[in-house]
Every structure is written in C-alpha cells, then in structure tokens.
C-alpha cells in the first residue's frame, strides 16, 4: 500500500504540471519552469519595459507578461524605467533602442533582433510587428529551454506572404475540415467578437503568419462574402487580427458580379464587369483599409471562371489585380485547375499556366498545390514550380489531412513539406529548389507566398487532435523559414505542448518523424496515389459500388492489371515528365533513376520487376503495406510508454486515435492487397498472412455519413465493416 502511494507520488512528480488539459492553449501554454532552470537559464527577465503604445506593442507586452508570469511562476511586472534585469521591447523609433546599434538591417520589415546587452534583454524590430514577432520568439526560447544568458539573434522571414487559407463556408460548415465547424461565427459578427478570435490571432502571430483567407474558394461562400453586410463582418475580424500583424483576405467567386452585382455577365473584358470589381475593391478598402486581397479558384471542379467567356486565367486575374492595385492588394490565383478530360489529370495545371507565364500583372501570384495531383500522401513536386520563371508562384499546402486520415491518424506533415521544399527543380541548374522558387529568390520575383489550407475548427483543441496542432505549428514555422528542419520543429512543438523532458521529447520526435512514411506505406506506397474512396477520401476505395461499378480512383490512379501496375508518364505514355526541367525529366523517365518512392507515379511496370531494394515489385508492394501497419502498432506501444509525461485528457485522445488508426491501417493493408491480388492473380509472398476478409467485404466499407453532405465536416467515428 505504502509503496503504491509512493509510486503514485513519484509519478505525479515526473508528470510535473500534467494536470488535465484540453489542448486549447496550443503551444502557448506557459506552464511554470523548474526553479533550477529559471535560475540558470532565464536571467534578465525580471520586468518588462515596452517602448511605444500602439496596439501591436501593447499586444507584445501583454504576451510577454502573460508568458513570463506563467513560465517563471510569479507575476512579472511592467517597468517604466530601465533597470538591470529588464526586458526592453520596441523599435528604433525609441531612443533607448536606437542607440544600441542593433543589427536591425538584417531583420527586414517583420523580423526581429533579440540581444542580451549588459543585464538587459532587448527585443527589437524595425516595425512594431517585428517586435511582436520577437516577443513570441523569445517566449519560444524560454519554453523550449534555450539558454538565454547571452542572446544574439537576428531573424527575418524568407517568404513575403505567409497565410492560412480557411476553406470555411459562410454557413460555418468546412470543406474538408475535421475539427468541428468554422470558428468564424458569421451570424454573430460584427456585433460580437468571440474571445477565440484573439487567441487565433495570437497563435498565428506566434508563428509569424501575416495573412488569413477567411472563406472557402469553392462554392457560393466566395460570392456571399462580397456582400456589404459580410464585408462588415470581415472588417470586424480584421480589427482583431490587425494588432497581430495579420491581414484578412477573402476568397472570391468569379461570377460574383452576377450573383452579388446583378450583372448579366462576368466576362473579364466587359467594361461593366471590370468597373464592378473596381467598385467592390474600393468598398472593401473603405471598410478594411489594410485588406490583403483575393483568393480565386476559377475554372476548376465546376467553378466559374474566365474560360467560360473564352478568356484566359491571365485575363481574369489581371482584371481583379487592376481593381486591387490602387490599394496595394494582391490576387492569389489558384493553379489547381481540374476538369475531367481524357488528358492525364496531373498535366492540367502546367498545361494551362505555362503559356501564360509573364502575362500576369505584378500583383498576381499563381498559387499551386505542392504536387501536380491533389495533396496526396506522396507526390513529386508540381512542375509549375520552376516552370513559370516570369510569374510569382506561391505554394499551397494542405494542413487539414483530407487524404491522410483526417484528424484520426497521427501524421506529422513537416517531412512531406520539407521533401517538397527541398526538391530540386533544376530550373536554373542544380540548387534551384522549390523553396527558392517559393521565396522568390530564384527568379527574383517581387512577391512570394506560402499558404496552408487550415485544419482549425470549433473543436476545443482547435485541430481535432492534439498532434494535428503540430501541423499548424510546423506550417507556420516553415512559412517563416522554409529551410528549417522538420526534426527541430517537432522538438520545439513537443517541448512547448507537453514537456521538455528528453525521455519524452526524443522518442516522440522519432515517432512523429516516421509517421508520414508510415501512412504512405499503408495507403499509397511506391508512388501510388489516390487509392482513397472517391466519396470520402478517408479510407481505401471500396472498389465496387452497390451497382457493381468499380470506384474510379483506385482504377484510374493505379492502372493495375494482370501484367503490372503504375502509370506510364514517360514519353511512351502520358509524357508528364516533359513538364520538368531536362535533368529531372531524364531521371523520372528511367525507372532505375526514379526514386523508388515515386516509381509507380511515373512508370507502369510488370509485377515481376526487380526492385533495387530487393525482391520483385509485387513482393515489395505487399511488404510496404504490412510494414505500415507494424509501424502504427509501434506508435501505439510507444505512446503507452509516454503516459507518465502527459496529462490524462491529451494522453487518452491520442491513445484512442492511435487505436483507430491501427484498425484503419489494417483495412488499408488488407483491402489493398486483396484488390491488387484480384487483378494480378499472384500468390502472396511467403510469410504474409492472407487478408482477413475477401474483397467483397471492402465493398461494404462505408462512412457513417453521405459524401458531399454537410456531414463531411464530422469525423467518421471509425472506418469499420464490423
Ligand atoms: C480537393 C478537395 C476539394 C477542394 C479542392 C480544391 O477534395 O474539396 O475543393 O481540393 O483544392 O482536394 O479546390
């Protein structure tokens, strides 16, 4: 009995502040540090002196006080005179900072300097927002247990526009959201400002994000939000974001002049239409003087666009750009153009935009998804990156895990994004990485941008799962610096979100880093793509619907038959390789030179193809599925061992989701193997157990809501045939 009590006490001591937490505080938890750490590592933080009184400086001061008071376990006072041990924050507008000769020329408009000067910690920016970013960076250092004795840091964002794209509808449903409904309560706006808006702004500012698109680019929300009443709602949100350096943008529907303006046409060359957009822009800027601009999805998946009038994407984008230019607004024109055609789908975006390179006005950014298909677990980089030297080309990632297990599967996305950003386009020879295209340096573009389709909703923990917060965090950190390493980001996030104890941080970092490859293994190994059921994108396609028709996705994207599997995208097939720069095209044309993890993306190969890594293609494929499931089981075991370090609530949701992920991964493995076996007629490799169910079983796999209904916003509780 006594021993049990002692053990419990010991456990509580290990767990430290592991009180029940619901995840609302994200990585801005500011729980008390150990006394020894404070004494050793956090000097010169006994009071806060802020220079200036702008809303942004006040926000920085408030955050510093909140954060340090929490971390140091006592209220840190504000000071009006500089004393030894004070934190001084501001800009060179203030004499105390100006005379310090800080290296602010390297900090740019939004970056910061953090420097220990004598017994003072100075946090400075060229602008108030820069200072605010510095305050958050300083708090990150304290939370991640950095040594703060002699700081000498300069940091500036490498990419100009760093934004979240909300696919939020005006009725608050989410296109591809798995964390509740939209946090933007349009019904109550502009009358009531939910306190969550400020926390949202704080979280984004802590990462240095500087823009947010409030509405979904697909569907009618993009028209409704241009009505005057809605612009006023957006203006109210802009008011909350402004002190945090975040501009609001709206998605706009190309046909809005008709839907909202009552015009007969939306033809971009029609003078009345052009005037309508100008007037609309003027109206918006009257209400939101620092409005960011428009995000547009046009002529894609049935959305209206300039091609409806025989005009080009450039005609459409430039019309809007002209309307926004006097106000310094930006058009983000999406390159995700998908309309069913006999042509290989992955070629469409490049085919439509390459001929328009150089035809866009300077305030237009063409925003491309990372891959040429659609946010798959793995794709090669889109040839739009590097292919448009005379166009500002922005990156679009998907933070919400539409194709990676929604909020249920633990998949840390930074390795995926890093893989893309580090891919070499060879557009200007070796070293022409996607990151250098996106940050504008490769082609010396005036504008640069990176966007992430948000995973935020009304779930108390914001993202549906605790580990999906890491994807929001990682997106923001990579947006600031696309050269950051996904391991560093994972460690930072874990230390702030849970504990800095290495016994927790090391194993869980490793688990996070492997998690994306694990999902690739059980979903779409070896360069396969889009094996998700057409209706929901969560689990494997059931392959045959109730009417006996095969699900289009697995069939179209795997092209598996008796002879082999994969899509021939070389010169003998769809020739998508020709869209890449010569050295890349050459490598992708040769199965031996194509990375094994993209093999079936570019090649249709016989099942007996000898794999460089050993075995034949069939054996290798089966092995990957099995490996993926085993890895999820390992994640489960590893997480169980972390129980002493995590509060009960956040431990349990993660354990529950991992159990569901394990069950789902088995269905992915068994269903995929059963399907490919049904077309290849090959026996299973030695030692591989037969799938638990016949192929017909997977037909009955359904999610408990109708695809395309508002229910898509809800989580499927389980993908199960039981
Ligand atoms: C697809 C999604 C769809 C989005 C589309 C897009 O399934 O819901 O509207 O992307 O990016 O992946 O516009």
PDB file of N, CA, C and O in Angstrom, residues 620-649:
ATOM      1  N   UNK A 620       7.468  -6.325 -52.937  1.00  0.00           N
ATOM      2  CA  UNK A 620       7.798  -5.059 -52.288  1.00  0.00           C
ATOM      3  C   UNK A 620       6.523  -4.307 -51.891  1.00  0.00           C
ATOM      4  O   UNK A 620       6.411  -3.760 -50.791  1.00  0.00           O
ATOM      5  N   UNK A 621       5.562  -4.310 -52.802  1.00  0.00           N
ATOM      6  CA  UNK A 621       4.302  -3.612 -52.532  1.00  0.00           C
ATOM      7  C   UNK A 621       3.638  -4.193 -51.285  1.00  0.00           C
ATOM      8  O   UNK A 621       3.259  -3.456 -50.358  1.00  0.00           O
ATOM      9  N   UNK A 622       3.516  -5.507 -51.262  1.00  0.00           N
ATOM     10  CA  UNK A 622       2.869  -6.173 -50.131  1.00  0.00           C
ATOM     11  C   UNK A 622       3.641  -5.867 -48.841  1.00  0.00           C
ATOM     12  O   UNK A 622       3.057  -5.570 -47.796  1.00  0.00           O
ATOM     13  N   UNK A 623       4.951  -5.881 -48.958  1.00  0.00           N
ATOM     14  CA  UNK A 623       5.782  -5.607 -47.784  1.00  0.00           C
ATOM     15  C   UNK A 623       5.509  -4.200 -47.216  1.00  0.00           C
ATOM     16  O   UNK A 623       5.412  -4.010 -46.011  1.00  0.00           O
ATOM     17  N   UNK A 624       5.381  -3.225 -48.108  1.00  0.00           N
ATOM     18  CA  UNK A 624       5.137  -1.856 -47.629  1.00  0.00           C
ATOM     19  C   UNK A 624       3.835  -1.766 -46.837  1.00  0.00           C
ATOM     20  O   UNK A 624       3.773  -1.112 -45.794  1.00  0.00           O
ATOM     21  N   UNK A 625       2.784  -2.386 -47.346  1.00  0.00           N
ATOM     22  CA  UNK A 625       1.507  -2.339 -46.611  1.00  0.00           C
ATOM     23  C   UNK A 625       1.667  -2.935 -45.219  1.00  0.00           C
ATOM     24  O   UNK A 625       1.214  -2.367 -44.217  1.00  0.00           O
ATOM     25  N   UNK A 626       2.328  -4.114 -45.179  1.00  0.00           N
ATOM     26  CA  UNK A 626       2.484  -4.798 -43.888  1.00  0.00           C
ATOM     27  C   UNK A 626       3.341  -3.953 -42.944  1.00  0.00           C
ATOM     28  O   UNK A 626       3.029  -3.792 -41.759  1.00  0.00           O
ATOM     29  N   UNK A 627       4.384  -3.367 -43.494  1.00  0.00           N
ATOM     30  CA  UNK A 627       5.291  -2.539 -42.704  1.00  0.00           C
ATOM     31  C   UNK A 627       4.540  -1.346 -42.095  1.00  0.00           C
ATOM     32  O   UNK A 627       4.734  -1.006 -40.920  1.00  0.00           O
ATOM     33  N   UNK A 628       3.693  -0.743 -42.887  1.00  0.00           N
ATOM     34  CA  UNK A 628       2.925   0.413 -42.410  1.00  0.00           C
ATOM     35  C   UNK A 628       2.099   0.052 -41.174  1.00  0.00           C
ATOM     36  O   UNK A 628       2.091   0.789 -40.181  1.00  0.00           O
ATOM     37  N   UNK A 629       1.435  -1.085 -41.233  1.00  0.00           N
ATOM     38  CA  UNK A 629       0.610  -1.497 -40.089  1.00  0.00           C
ATOM     39  C   UNK A 629       1.497  -1.756 -38.866  1.00  0.00           C
ATOM     40  O   UNK A 629       1.183  -1.314 -37.757  1.00  0.00           O
ATOM     41  N   UNK A 630       2.612  -2.433 -39.091  1.00  0.00           N
ATOM     42  CA  UNK A 630       3.510  -2.708 -37.959  1.00  0.00           C
ATOM     43  C   UNK A 630       3.990  -1.416 -37.304  1.00  0.00           C
ATOM     44  O   UNK A 630       4.130  -1.327 -36.092  1.00  0.00           O
ATOM     45  N   UNK A 631       4.232  -0.428 -38.134  1.00  0.00           N
ATOM     46  CA  UNK A 631       4.725   0.841 -37.590  1.00  0.00           C
ATOM     47  C   UNK A 631       3.650   1.538 -36.748  1.00  0.00           C
ATOM     48  O   UNK A 631       3.960   2.191 -35.751  1.00  0.00           O
ATOM     49  N   UNK A 632       2.397   1.414 -37.169  1.00  0.00           N
ATOM     50  CA  UNK A 632       1.340   2.025 -36.348  1.00  0.00           C
ATOM     51  C   UNK A 632       1.277   1.312 -34.997  1.00  0.00           C
ATOM     52  O   UNK A 632       1.126   1.950 -33.941  1.00  0.00           O
ATOM     53  N   UNK A 633       1.425  -0.014 -35.036  1.00  0.00           N
ATOM     54  CA  UNK A 633       1.426  -0.763 -33.767  1.00  0.00           C
ATOM     55  C   UNK A 633       2.571  -0.273 -32.873  1.00  0.00           C
ATOM     56  O   UNK A 633       2.398  -0.083 -31.667  1.00  0.00           O
ATOM     57  N   UNK A 634       3.720  -0.011 -33.477  1.00  0.00           N
ATOM     58  CA  UNK A 634       4.852   0.510 -32.695  1.00  0.00           C
ATOM     59  C   UNK A 634       4.543   1.887 -32.108  1.00  0.00           C
ATOM     60  O   UNK A 634       4.928   2.193 -30.986  1.00  0.00           O
ATOM     61  N   UNK A 635       3.842   2.700 -32.883  1.00  0.00           N
ATOM     62  CA  UNK A 635       3.476   4.033 -32.382  1.00  0.00           C
ATOM     63  C   UNK A 635       2.576   3.896 -31.151  1.00  0.00           C
ATOM     64  O   UNK A 635       2.720   4.628 -30.172  1.00  0.00           O
ATOM     65  N   UNK A 636       1.671   2.952 -31.236  1.00  0.00           N
ATOM     66  CA  UNK A 636       0.765   2.725 -30.099  1.00  0.00           C
ATOM     67  C   UNK A 636       1.548   2.359 -28.839  1.00  0.00           C
ATOM     68  O   UNK A 636       1.311   2.917 -27.771  1.00  0.00           O
ATOM     69  N   UNK A 637       2.476   1.416 -29.002  1.00  0.00           N
ATOM     70  CA  UNK A 637       3.265   0.968 -27.848  1.00  0.00           C
ATOM     71  C   UNK A 637       4.079   2.132 -27.290  1.00  0.00           C
ATOM     72  O   UNK A 637       4.160   2.348 -26.090  1.00  0.00           O
ATOM     73  N   UNK A 638       4.657   2.873 -28.193  1.00  0.00           N
ATOM     74  CA  UNK A 638       5.496   3.988 -27.769  1.00  0.00           C
ATOM     75  C   UNK A 638       4.676   5.020 -26.998  1.00  0.00           C
ATOM     76  O   UNK A 638       5.103   5.537 -25.980  1.00  0.00           O
ATOM     77  N   UNK A 639       3.503   5.297 -27.503  1.00  0.00           N
ATOM     78  CA  UNK A 639       2.673   6.301 -26.822  1.00  0.00           C
ATOM     79  C   UNK A 639       2.275   5.821 -25.428  1.00  0.00           C
ATOM     80  O   UNK A 639       2.260   6.601 -24.472  1.00  0.00           O
ATOM     81  N   UNK A 640       1.963   4.525 -25.304  1.00  0.00           N
ATOM     82  CA  UNK A 640       1.608   3.991 -23.985  1.00  0.00           C
ATOM     83  C   UNK A 640       2.713   4.264 -22.974  1.00  0.00           C
ATOM     84  O   UNK A 640       2.453   4.605 -21.829  1.00  0.00           O
ATOM     85  N   UNK A 641       3.952   4.136 -23.431  1.00  0.00           N
ATOM     86  CA  UNK A 641       5.080   4.339 -22.522  1.00  0.00           C
ATOM     87  C   UNK A 641       5.223   5.812 -22.112  1.00  0.00           C
ATOM     88  O   UNK A 641       5.955   6.144 -21.186  1.00  0.00           O
ATOM     89  N   UNK A 642       4.534   6.690 -22.809  1.00  0.00           N
ATOM     90  CA  UNK A 642       4.643   8.130 -22.533  1.00  0.00           C
ATOM     91  C   UNK A 642       3.624   8.603 -21.497  1.00  0.00           C
ATOM     92  O   UNK A 642       3.575   9.770 -21.139  1.00  0.00           O
ATOM     93  N   UNK A 643       2.818   7.675 -21.029  1.00  0.00           N
ATOM     94  CA  UNK A 643       1.722   8.038 -20.120  1.00  0.00           C
ATOM     95  C   UNK A 643       2.178   8.893 -18.927  1.00  0.00           C
ATOM     96  O   UNK A 643       1.508   9.873 -18.575  1.00  0.00           O
ATOM     97  N   UNK A 644       3.313   8.573 -18.287  1.00  0.00           N
ATOM     98  CA  UNK A 644       3.713   9.369 -17.121  1.00  0.00           C
ATOM     99  C   UNK A 644       3.985  10.837 -17.447  1.00  0.00           C
ATOM    100  O   UNK A 644       3.985  11.674 -16.557  1.00  0.00           O
ATOM    101  N   UNK A 645       4.201  11.135 -18.696  1.00  0.00           N
ATOM    102  CA  UNK A 645       4.606  12.505 -19.043  1.00  0.00           C
ATOM    103  C   UNK A 645       3.446  13.393 -19.500  1.00  0.00           C
ATOM    104  O   UNK A 645       3.621  14.577 -19.705  1.00  0.00           O
ATOM    105  N   UNK A 646       2.295  12.789 -19.718  1.00  0.00           N
ATOM    106  CA  UNK A 646       1.205  13.531 -20.358  1.00  0.00           C
ATOM    107  C   UNK A 646      -0.030  13.526 -19.464  1.00  0.00           C
ATOM    108  O   UNK A 646      -0.320  12.530 -18.805  1.00  0.00           O
ATOM    109  N   UNK A 647      -0.744  14.644 -19.448  1.00  0.00           N
ATOM    110  CA  UNK A 647      -1.995  14.695 -18.696  1.00  0.00           C
ATOM    111  C   UNK A 647      -3.000  13.707 -19.283  1.00  0.00           C
ATOM    112  O   UNK A 647      -2.918  13.341 -20.460  1.00  0.00           O
ATOM    113  N   UNK A 648      -3.956  13.339 -18.456  1.00  0.00           N
ATOM    114  CA  UNK A 648      -4.853  12.237 -18.816  1.00  0.00           C
ATOM    115  C   UNK A 648      -5.650  12.519 -20.099  1.00  0.00           C
ATOM    116  O   UNK A 648      -5.781  11.656 -20.961  1.00  0.00           O
ATOM    117  N   UNK A 649      -6.137  13.743 -20.223  1.00  0.00           N
ATOM    118  CA  UNK A 649      -7.044  14.011 -21.344  1.00  0.00           C
ATOM    119  C   UNK A 649      -6.317  13.944 -22.691  1.00  0.00           C
ATOM    120  O   UNK A 649      -6.770  13.310 -23.642  1.00  0.00           O
TER     121      UNK A 649
END
